[in-house]
Structure formats: C-alpha cells, structure tokens
CSV table of C-alpha atoms in Angstrom, one decimal:
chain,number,residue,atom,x,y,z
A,293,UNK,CA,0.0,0.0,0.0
A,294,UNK,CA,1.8,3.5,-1.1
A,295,UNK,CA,1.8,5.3,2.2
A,296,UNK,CA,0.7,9.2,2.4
A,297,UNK,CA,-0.1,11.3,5.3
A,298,UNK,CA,2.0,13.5,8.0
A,299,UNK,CA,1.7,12.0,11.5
A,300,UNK,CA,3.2,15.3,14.5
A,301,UNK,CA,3.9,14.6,17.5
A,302,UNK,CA,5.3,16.0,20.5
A,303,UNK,CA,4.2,19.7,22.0
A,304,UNK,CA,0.9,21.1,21.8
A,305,UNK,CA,0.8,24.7,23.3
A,306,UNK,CA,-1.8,27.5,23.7
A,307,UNK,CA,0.5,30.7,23.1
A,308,UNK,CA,-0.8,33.5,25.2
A,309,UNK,CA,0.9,36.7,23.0
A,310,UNK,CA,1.4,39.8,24.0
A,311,UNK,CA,2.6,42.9,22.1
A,312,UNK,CA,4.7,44.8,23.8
A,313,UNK,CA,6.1,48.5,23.3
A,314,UNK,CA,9.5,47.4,24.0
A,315,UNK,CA,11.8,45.7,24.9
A,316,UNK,CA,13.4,46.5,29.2
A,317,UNK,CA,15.5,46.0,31.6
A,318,UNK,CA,14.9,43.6,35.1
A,319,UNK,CA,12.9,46.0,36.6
A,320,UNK,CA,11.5,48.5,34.8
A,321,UNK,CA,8.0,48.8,33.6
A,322,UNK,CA,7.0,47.9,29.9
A,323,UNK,CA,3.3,48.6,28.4
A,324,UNK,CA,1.6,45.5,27.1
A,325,UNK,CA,-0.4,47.0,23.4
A,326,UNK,CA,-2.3,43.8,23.4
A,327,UNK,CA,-2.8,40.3,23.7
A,328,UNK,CA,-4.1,37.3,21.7
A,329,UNK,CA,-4.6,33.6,22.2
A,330,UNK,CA,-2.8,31.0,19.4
A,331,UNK,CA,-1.8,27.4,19.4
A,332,UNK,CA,1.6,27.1,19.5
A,333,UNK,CA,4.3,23.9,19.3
A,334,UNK,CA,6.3,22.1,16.9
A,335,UNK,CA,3.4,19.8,15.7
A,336,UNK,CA,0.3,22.1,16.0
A,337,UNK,CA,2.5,24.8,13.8
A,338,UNK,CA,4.0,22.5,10.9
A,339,UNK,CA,0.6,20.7,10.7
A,340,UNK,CA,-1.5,24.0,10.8
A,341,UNK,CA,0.7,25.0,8.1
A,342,UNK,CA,0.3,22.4,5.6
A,343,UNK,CA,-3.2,22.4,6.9
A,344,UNK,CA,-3.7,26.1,5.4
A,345,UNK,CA,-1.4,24.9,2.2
A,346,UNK,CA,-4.8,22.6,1.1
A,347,UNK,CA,-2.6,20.5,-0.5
A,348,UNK,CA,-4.8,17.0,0.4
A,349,UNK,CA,-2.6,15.3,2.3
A,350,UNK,CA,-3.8,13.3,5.1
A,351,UNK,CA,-2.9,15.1,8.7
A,352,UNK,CA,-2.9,13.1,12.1
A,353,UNK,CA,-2.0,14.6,15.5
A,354,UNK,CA,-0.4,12.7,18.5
A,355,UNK,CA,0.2,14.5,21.6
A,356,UNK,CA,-1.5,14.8,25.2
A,357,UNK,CA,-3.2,18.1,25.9
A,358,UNK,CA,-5.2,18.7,29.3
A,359,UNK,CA,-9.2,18.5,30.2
A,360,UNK,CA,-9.2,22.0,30.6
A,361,UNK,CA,-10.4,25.2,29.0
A,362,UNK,CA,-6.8,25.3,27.1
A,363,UNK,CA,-7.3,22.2,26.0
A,364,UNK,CA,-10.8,22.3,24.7
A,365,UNK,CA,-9.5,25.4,22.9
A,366,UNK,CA,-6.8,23.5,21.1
A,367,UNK,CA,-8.4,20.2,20.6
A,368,UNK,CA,-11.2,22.3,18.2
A,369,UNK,CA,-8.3,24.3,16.9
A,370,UNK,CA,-6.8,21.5,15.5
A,371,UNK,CA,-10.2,19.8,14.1
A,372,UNK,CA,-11.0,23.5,12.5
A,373,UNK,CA,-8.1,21.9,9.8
A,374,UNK,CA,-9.4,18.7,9.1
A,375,UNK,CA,-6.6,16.9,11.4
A,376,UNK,CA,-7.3,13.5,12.7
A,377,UNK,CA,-7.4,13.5,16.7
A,378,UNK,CA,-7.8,10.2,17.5
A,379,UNK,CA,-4.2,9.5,19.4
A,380,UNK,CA,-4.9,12.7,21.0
A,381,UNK,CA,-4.9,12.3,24.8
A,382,UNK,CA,-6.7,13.5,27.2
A,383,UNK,CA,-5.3,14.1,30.5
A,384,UNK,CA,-5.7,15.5,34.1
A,385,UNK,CA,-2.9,17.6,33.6
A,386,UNK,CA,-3.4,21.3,32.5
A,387,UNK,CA,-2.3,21.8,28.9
A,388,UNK,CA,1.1,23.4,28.5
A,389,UNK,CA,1.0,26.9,27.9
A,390,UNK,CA,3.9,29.8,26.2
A,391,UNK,CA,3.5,33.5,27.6
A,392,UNK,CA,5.2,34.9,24.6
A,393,UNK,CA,6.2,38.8,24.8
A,394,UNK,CA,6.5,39.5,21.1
A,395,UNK,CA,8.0,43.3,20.4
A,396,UNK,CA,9.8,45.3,17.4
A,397,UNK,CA,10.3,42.2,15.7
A,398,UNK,CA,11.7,39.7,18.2
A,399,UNK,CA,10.0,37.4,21.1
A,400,UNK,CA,10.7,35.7,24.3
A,401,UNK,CA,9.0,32.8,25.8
A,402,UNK,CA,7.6,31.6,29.5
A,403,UNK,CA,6.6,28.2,29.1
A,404,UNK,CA,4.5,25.9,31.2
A,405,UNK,CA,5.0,22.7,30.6
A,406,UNK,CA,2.1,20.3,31.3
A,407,UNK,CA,0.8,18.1,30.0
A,408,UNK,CA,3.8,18.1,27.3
A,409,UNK,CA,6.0,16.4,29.9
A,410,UNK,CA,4.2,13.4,30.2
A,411,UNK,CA,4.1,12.5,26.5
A,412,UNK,CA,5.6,9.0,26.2
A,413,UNK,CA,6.8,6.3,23.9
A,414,UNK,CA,3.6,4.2,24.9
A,415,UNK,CA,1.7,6.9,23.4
A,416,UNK,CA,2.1,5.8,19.8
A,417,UNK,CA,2.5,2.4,20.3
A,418,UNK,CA,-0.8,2.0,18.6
A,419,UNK,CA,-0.3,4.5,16.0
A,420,UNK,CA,-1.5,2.5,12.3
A,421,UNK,CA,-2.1,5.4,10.3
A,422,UNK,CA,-1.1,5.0,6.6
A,423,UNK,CA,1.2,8.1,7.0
A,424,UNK,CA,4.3,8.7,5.0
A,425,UNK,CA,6.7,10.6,7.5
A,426,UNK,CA,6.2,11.2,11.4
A,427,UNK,CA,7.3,15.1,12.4
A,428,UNK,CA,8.5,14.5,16.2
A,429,UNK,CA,8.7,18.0,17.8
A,430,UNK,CA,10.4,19.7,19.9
A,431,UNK,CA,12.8,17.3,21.9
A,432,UNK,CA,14.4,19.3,24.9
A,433,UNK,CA,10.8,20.5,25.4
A,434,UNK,CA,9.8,17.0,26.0
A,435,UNK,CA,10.6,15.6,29.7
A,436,UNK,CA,9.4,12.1,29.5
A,437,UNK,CA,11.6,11.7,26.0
A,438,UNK,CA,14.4,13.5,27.4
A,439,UNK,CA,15.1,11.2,30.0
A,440,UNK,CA,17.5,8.5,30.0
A,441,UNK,CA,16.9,5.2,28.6
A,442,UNK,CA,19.2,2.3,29.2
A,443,UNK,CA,19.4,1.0,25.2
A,444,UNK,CA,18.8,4.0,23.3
A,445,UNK,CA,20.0,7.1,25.4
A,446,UNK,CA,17.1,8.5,25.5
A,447,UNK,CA,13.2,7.3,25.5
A,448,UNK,CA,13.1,9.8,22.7
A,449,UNK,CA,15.9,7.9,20.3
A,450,UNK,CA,13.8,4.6,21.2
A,451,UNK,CA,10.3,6.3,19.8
A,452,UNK,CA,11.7,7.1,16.5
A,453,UNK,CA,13.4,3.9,16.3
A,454,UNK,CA,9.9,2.2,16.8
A,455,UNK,CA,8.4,4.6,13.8
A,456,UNK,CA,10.9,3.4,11.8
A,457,UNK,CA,10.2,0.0,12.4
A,458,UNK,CA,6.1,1.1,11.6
A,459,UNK,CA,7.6,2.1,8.5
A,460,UNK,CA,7.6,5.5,9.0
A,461,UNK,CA,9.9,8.1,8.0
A,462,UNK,CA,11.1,10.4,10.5
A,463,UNK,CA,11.6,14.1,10.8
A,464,UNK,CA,12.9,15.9,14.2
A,465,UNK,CA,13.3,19.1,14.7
A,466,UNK,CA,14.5,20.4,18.3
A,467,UNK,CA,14.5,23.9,21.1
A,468,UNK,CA,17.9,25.5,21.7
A,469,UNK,CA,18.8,24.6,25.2
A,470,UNK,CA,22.5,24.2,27.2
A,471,UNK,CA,25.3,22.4,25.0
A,472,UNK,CA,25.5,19.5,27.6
A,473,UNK,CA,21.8,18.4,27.6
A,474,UNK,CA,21.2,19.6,23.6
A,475,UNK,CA,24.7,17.5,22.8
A,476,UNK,CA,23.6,14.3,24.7
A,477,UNK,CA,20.0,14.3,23.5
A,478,UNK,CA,20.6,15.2,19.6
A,479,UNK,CA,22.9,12.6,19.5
A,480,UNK,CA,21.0,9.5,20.8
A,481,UNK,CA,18.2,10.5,18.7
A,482,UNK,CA,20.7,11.3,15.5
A,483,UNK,CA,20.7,7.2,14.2
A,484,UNK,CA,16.9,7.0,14.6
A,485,UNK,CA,16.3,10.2,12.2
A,486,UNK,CA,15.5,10.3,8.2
A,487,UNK,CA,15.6,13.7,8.3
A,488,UNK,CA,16.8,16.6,10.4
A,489,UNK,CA,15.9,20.3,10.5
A,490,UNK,CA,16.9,22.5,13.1
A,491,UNK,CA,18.8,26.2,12.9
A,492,UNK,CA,22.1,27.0,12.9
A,493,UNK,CA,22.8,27.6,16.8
A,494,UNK,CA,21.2,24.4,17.5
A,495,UNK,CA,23.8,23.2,14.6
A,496,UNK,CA,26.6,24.7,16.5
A,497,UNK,CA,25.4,23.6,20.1
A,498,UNK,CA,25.8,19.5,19.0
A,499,UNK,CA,29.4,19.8,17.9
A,500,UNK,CA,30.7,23.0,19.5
A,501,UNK,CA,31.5,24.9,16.1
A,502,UNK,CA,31.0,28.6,15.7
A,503,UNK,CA,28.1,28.4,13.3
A,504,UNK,CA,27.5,32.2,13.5
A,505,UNK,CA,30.2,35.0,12.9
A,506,UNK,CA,30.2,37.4,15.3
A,507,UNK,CA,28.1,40.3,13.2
A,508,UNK,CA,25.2,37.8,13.1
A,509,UNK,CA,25.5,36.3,9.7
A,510,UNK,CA,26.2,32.5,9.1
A,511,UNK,CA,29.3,30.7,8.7
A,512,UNK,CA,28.6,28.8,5.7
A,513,UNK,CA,31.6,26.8,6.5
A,514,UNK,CA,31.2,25.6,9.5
A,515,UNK,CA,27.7,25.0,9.2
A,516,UNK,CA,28.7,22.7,6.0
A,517,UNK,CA,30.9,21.1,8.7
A,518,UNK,CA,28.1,20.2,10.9
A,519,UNK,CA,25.4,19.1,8.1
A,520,UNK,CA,28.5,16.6,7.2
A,521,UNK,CA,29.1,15.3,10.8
A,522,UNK,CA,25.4,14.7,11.4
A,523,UNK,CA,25.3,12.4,8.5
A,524,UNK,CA,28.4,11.0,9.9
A,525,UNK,CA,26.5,10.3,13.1
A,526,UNK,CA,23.6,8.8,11.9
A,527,UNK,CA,20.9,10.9,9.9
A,528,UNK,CA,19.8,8.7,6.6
A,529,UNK,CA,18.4,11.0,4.3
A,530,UNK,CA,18.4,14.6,4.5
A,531,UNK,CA,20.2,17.4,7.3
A,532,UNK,CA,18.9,21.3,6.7
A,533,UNK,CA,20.2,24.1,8.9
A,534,UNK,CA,18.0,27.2,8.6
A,535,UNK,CA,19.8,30.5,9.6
A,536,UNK,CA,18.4,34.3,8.9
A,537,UNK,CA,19.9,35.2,5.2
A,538,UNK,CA,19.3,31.3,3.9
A,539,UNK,CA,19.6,27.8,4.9
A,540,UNK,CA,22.1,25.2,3.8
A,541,UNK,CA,20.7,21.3,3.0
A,542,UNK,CA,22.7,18.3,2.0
A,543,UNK,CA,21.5,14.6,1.4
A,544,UNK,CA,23.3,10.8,2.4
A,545,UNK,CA,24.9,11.0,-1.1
A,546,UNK,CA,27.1,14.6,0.2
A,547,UNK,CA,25.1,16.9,-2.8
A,548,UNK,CA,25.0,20.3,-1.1
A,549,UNK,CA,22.7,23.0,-1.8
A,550,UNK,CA,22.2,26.8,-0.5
A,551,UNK,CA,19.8,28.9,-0.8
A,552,UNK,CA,19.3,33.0,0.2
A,553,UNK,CA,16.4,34.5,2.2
A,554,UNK,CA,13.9,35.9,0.3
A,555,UNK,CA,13.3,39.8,0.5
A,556,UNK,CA,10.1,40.4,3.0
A,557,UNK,CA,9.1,44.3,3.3
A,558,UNK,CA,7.6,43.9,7.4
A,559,UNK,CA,8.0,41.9,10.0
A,560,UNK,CA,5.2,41.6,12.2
A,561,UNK,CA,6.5,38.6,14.5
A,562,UNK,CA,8.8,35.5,13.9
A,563,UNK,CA,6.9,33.2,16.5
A,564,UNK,CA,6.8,30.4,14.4
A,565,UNK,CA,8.7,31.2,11.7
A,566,UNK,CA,11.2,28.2,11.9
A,567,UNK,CA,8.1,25.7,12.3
A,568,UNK,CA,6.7,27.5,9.3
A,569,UNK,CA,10.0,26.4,7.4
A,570,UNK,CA,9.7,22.8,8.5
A,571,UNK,CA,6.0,22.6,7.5
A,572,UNK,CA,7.4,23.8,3.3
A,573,UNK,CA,10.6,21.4,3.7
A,574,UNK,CA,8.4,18.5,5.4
A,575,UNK,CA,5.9,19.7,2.7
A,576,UNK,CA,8.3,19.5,-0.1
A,577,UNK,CA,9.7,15.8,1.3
A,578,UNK,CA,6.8,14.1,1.3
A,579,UNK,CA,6.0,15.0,-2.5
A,580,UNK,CA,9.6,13.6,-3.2
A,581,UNK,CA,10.7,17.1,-5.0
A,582,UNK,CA,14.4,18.2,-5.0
A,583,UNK,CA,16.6,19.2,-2.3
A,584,UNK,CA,16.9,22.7,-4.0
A,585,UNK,CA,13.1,22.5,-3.4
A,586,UNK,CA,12.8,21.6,-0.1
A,587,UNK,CA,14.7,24.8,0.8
A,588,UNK,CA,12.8,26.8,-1.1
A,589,UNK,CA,9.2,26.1,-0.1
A,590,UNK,CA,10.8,26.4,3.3
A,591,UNK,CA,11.8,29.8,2.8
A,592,UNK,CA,8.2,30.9,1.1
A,593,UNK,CA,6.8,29.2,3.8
A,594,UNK,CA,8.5,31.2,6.4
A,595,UNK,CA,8.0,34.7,4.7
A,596,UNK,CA,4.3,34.4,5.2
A,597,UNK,CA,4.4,33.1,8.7
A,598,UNK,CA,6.9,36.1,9.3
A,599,UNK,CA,3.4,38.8,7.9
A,600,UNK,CA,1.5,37.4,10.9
A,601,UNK,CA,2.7,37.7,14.9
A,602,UNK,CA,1.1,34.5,16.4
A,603,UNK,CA,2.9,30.8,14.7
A,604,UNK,CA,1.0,30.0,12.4
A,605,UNK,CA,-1.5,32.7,11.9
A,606,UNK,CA,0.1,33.9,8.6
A,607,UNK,CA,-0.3,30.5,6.9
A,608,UNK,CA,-0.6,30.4,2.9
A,609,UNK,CA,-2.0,28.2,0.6
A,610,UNK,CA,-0.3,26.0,-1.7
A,611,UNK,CA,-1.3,28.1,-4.8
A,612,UNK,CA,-0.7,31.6,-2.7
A,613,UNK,CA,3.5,29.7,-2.1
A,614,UNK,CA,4.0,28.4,-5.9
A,615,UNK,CA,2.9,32.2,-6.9
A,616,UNK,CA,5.6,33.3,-4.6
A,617,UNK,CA,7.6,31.2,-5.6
A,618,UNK,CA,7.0,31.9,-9.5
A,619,UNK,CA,8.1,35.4,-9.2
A,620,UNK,CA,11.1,34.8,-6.8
C-alpha cells in the first residue's frame, strides 16, 4: 500500500501573546499593546501550516493536551483543519502553555510545561495510520523523551526507532537549550532520524562549532561542517540548517545545496517562523521534490508566517507559495 499522510507529534501549546512596546531591563516597567490567544508547538505549527497549504494530504495529530479550558480550545483548533485527533490524549494535567512577549520584531517565551512532559513512547505504540513521514517535535521540550533510557539514550531515540520500524519516516526538529543536555540528546536520537531540521545555533550547540560570525550572519563553513558530521553520526536521508539570510541542505549522497532569504518588506512577529520552514521542507519531502526545493518552499513558507505575529497565523496556501515562488 503506497503510504501518504503527515503524523506530528510532540508539544501542543496554547501561546498566550502579547505585544509589547518594547523591549526593558529587570525591573522596569513595559506597556503591554495587546494580547491574543494561538496554538503554539512544533506539531500544532507545521501541521497547521500544511493544513492552510490545502494540499490533500492526510494530517494526524499525536500529543497529550489537558481536560481543561486550554485544552478544549486546542483540541477544536486543531479539528478547524481537518486533522485527525484520535491518538490525542486527554489528561488531568493542564495543557502546557507559552507567555510569549513579542516586540519590534523579536520574542521571548515563558513556558508551562504540562501536560507536554508526560508524553511518552507508549503513546504511539498504537499508531496505524497510513502516514508517510512522522514530524516529532520539539525534543528538549519534552521531559518524559528526554530522560535517560538504558538502550537508546534516551526514551526519545527509542520512539523514532519504533516509527521506523512502523515504517515511517522520520523528521525531528529540536528547542535551543545548554550544550550538555542539547549535545547528549541530539545525538542519541541522530541514528533514529530520516531527516533533520533544526537552525544553525542548535547546529553549533551539537558539535561546539562557531556556526555564527560574530556580526550575526552565518558561517557557511562551519555550518557545512556540521550538516556533514550529522550524517556522519547517523541521519539517513536529509540534514537542513535554517539560519536568517538562507539555509544550507545536504543529502546521504554529500550533494549540497544553499539557498538565500527571500526579501520580506515587514516583520510583524517570527513566533513560528522556523516551524513554518519545516511545514514547506516536510511539505516539499513528502511530495519527493528536489533538495533545492525543499529549501525553497521552506523559505516561502517562512516569509508568510513572518506577515502574521502568532505561529502559524500567517499560513498560505499551496497556490498563494508556488505564486511566490514563481516570481522569486
């Protein structure tokens, strides 16, 4: 049977957002402008992105969200797009939540974690949908995954290996956390991964190179470096390391390609923005197009997510990208 379908897993958020004046010290007093609520998280962005694409491929969620308010908001959130929720659990524990403080173009986050934590290999051990690839974000943001396992590393690496084994393909993306705990968790899962897309400090963090240069931009370099040393250490099919002026993908047979930012007149928020990047690659992947390809519906992707302030609020169609895409 040909397989088709997107199966994410891992954190489902409510983002609480609030626009701020500007940014301040510890301290000091900042206005809040406004506030919104959004769904948030690795999965619930990259499958509300596609989602919005209307491209007719098959979406599944997997995840535990809370019997709560949050939760109820989510859980019709989600089946607004058409996404299957039946490996959705429900659970006792309140949904996690992001406070995001979003401001002249850049954000921080407060994050609750909840019922996120407790999201487990068990969880999909019944998973038979007749999905293509499985999108497992974000580990570090993941507790129960994160933790130790006595054969794998981590109960993380043994999940993907048991997607595999389904039949799946896998895709992983990751949070920036401390070098220590991003370097021992990356690499347990590394092996277990089909393809990998993560930014270029998270690049940096798993082999302690100096991925950025110290006005900002990318070291193309070093970030070639890493892409090679992650296929070295495991990844089958596909490593691409996003950064702000471009992103840099190569594939198990070493073919390299890079690709430039595309020109975007406003920023109104970049909460999201790298999910929105995964959701054109992921999009790109499971329609078997080129590497070149993959980067570049990332980047269209990402433009329109960067017109909107909440993750995945500035979602485009499929016809609204390849226009984009036509004149660029």
């Amino acid at each position: 049977m040909e397989r088709k379908g997107i199966i994410g897993a891992g954190n489902w958020i409510v983002d609480n957002i609030k626009y701020i004046e500007r940014w301040t010290g510890e301290g000091n007093l900042c206005t809040i402008l406004g506030q919104e609520m959004a769904t948030g998280g690795g999965p619930t962005n990259v499958l509300f992105d596609i989602a919005a694409m209307n491209c007719s491929i098959p979406l599944y969620a997997a995840g535990r969200i809370g019997s709560d308010a949050l939760g109820a908001f989510l859980l019709d959130e989600i089946r607004k797009r058409g996404i299957d929720t039946s490996n959705i659990i429900m659970t006792d524990t309140p949904t996690s939540y992001t406070d995001v403080m979003s401001g002249n173009g850049k954000r921080s986050f407060f994050c609750f974690r909840g019922s996120n934590s407790e999201f487990d290999c068990a969880d999909v051990e019944k998973i038979d949908f007749p999905a293509k690839w499985f999108y497992l974000g974000y580990l570090l943001l993941l507790d129960k995954l994160d933790s130790d396992d006595p054969e794998y590393g981590t109960r993380g690496a043994r999940l993907l290996d048991m997607m595999q084994k389904k039949g799946y393909k896998t895709i992983v993306d990751f949070v920036s956390e401390a070098p220590e705990k991003f370097r021992k968790v990356v690499m347990a899962a590394l092996p277990y991964i089909d393809a990998l897309v993560i930014n270029e400090v998270e690049a940096g963090n798993t082999f302690g190179l100096e991925t950025c240069n110290p006005d900002g931009t990318a070291n193309i370099e070093e970030i070639r470096k890493a892409a090679n040393l992650f296929l070295d250490n495991g990844v089958k099919e596909y490593v691409i390391i996003h950064y702000r002026d471009g992103a840099f993908g190569i594939d198990s047979k070493r073919n390299e390609c890079v690709t430039k930012s595309f020109d975007v007149d406003k920023i109104v928020g970049t909460n999201g923005a790298g999910d929105a990047f995964c959701a054109g690659v992921l999009y790109a992947l499971h329609e078997e197009k080129s590497l070149e390809d993959m980067l570049r519906y990332g980047g269209a992707s990402a433009i329109f997510n960067l017109r909107s302030a909440s993750a995945s609020g500035g979602a485009a169609s499929l016809g609204e990208i390849n226009a984009f895409l036509a004149e660029n």
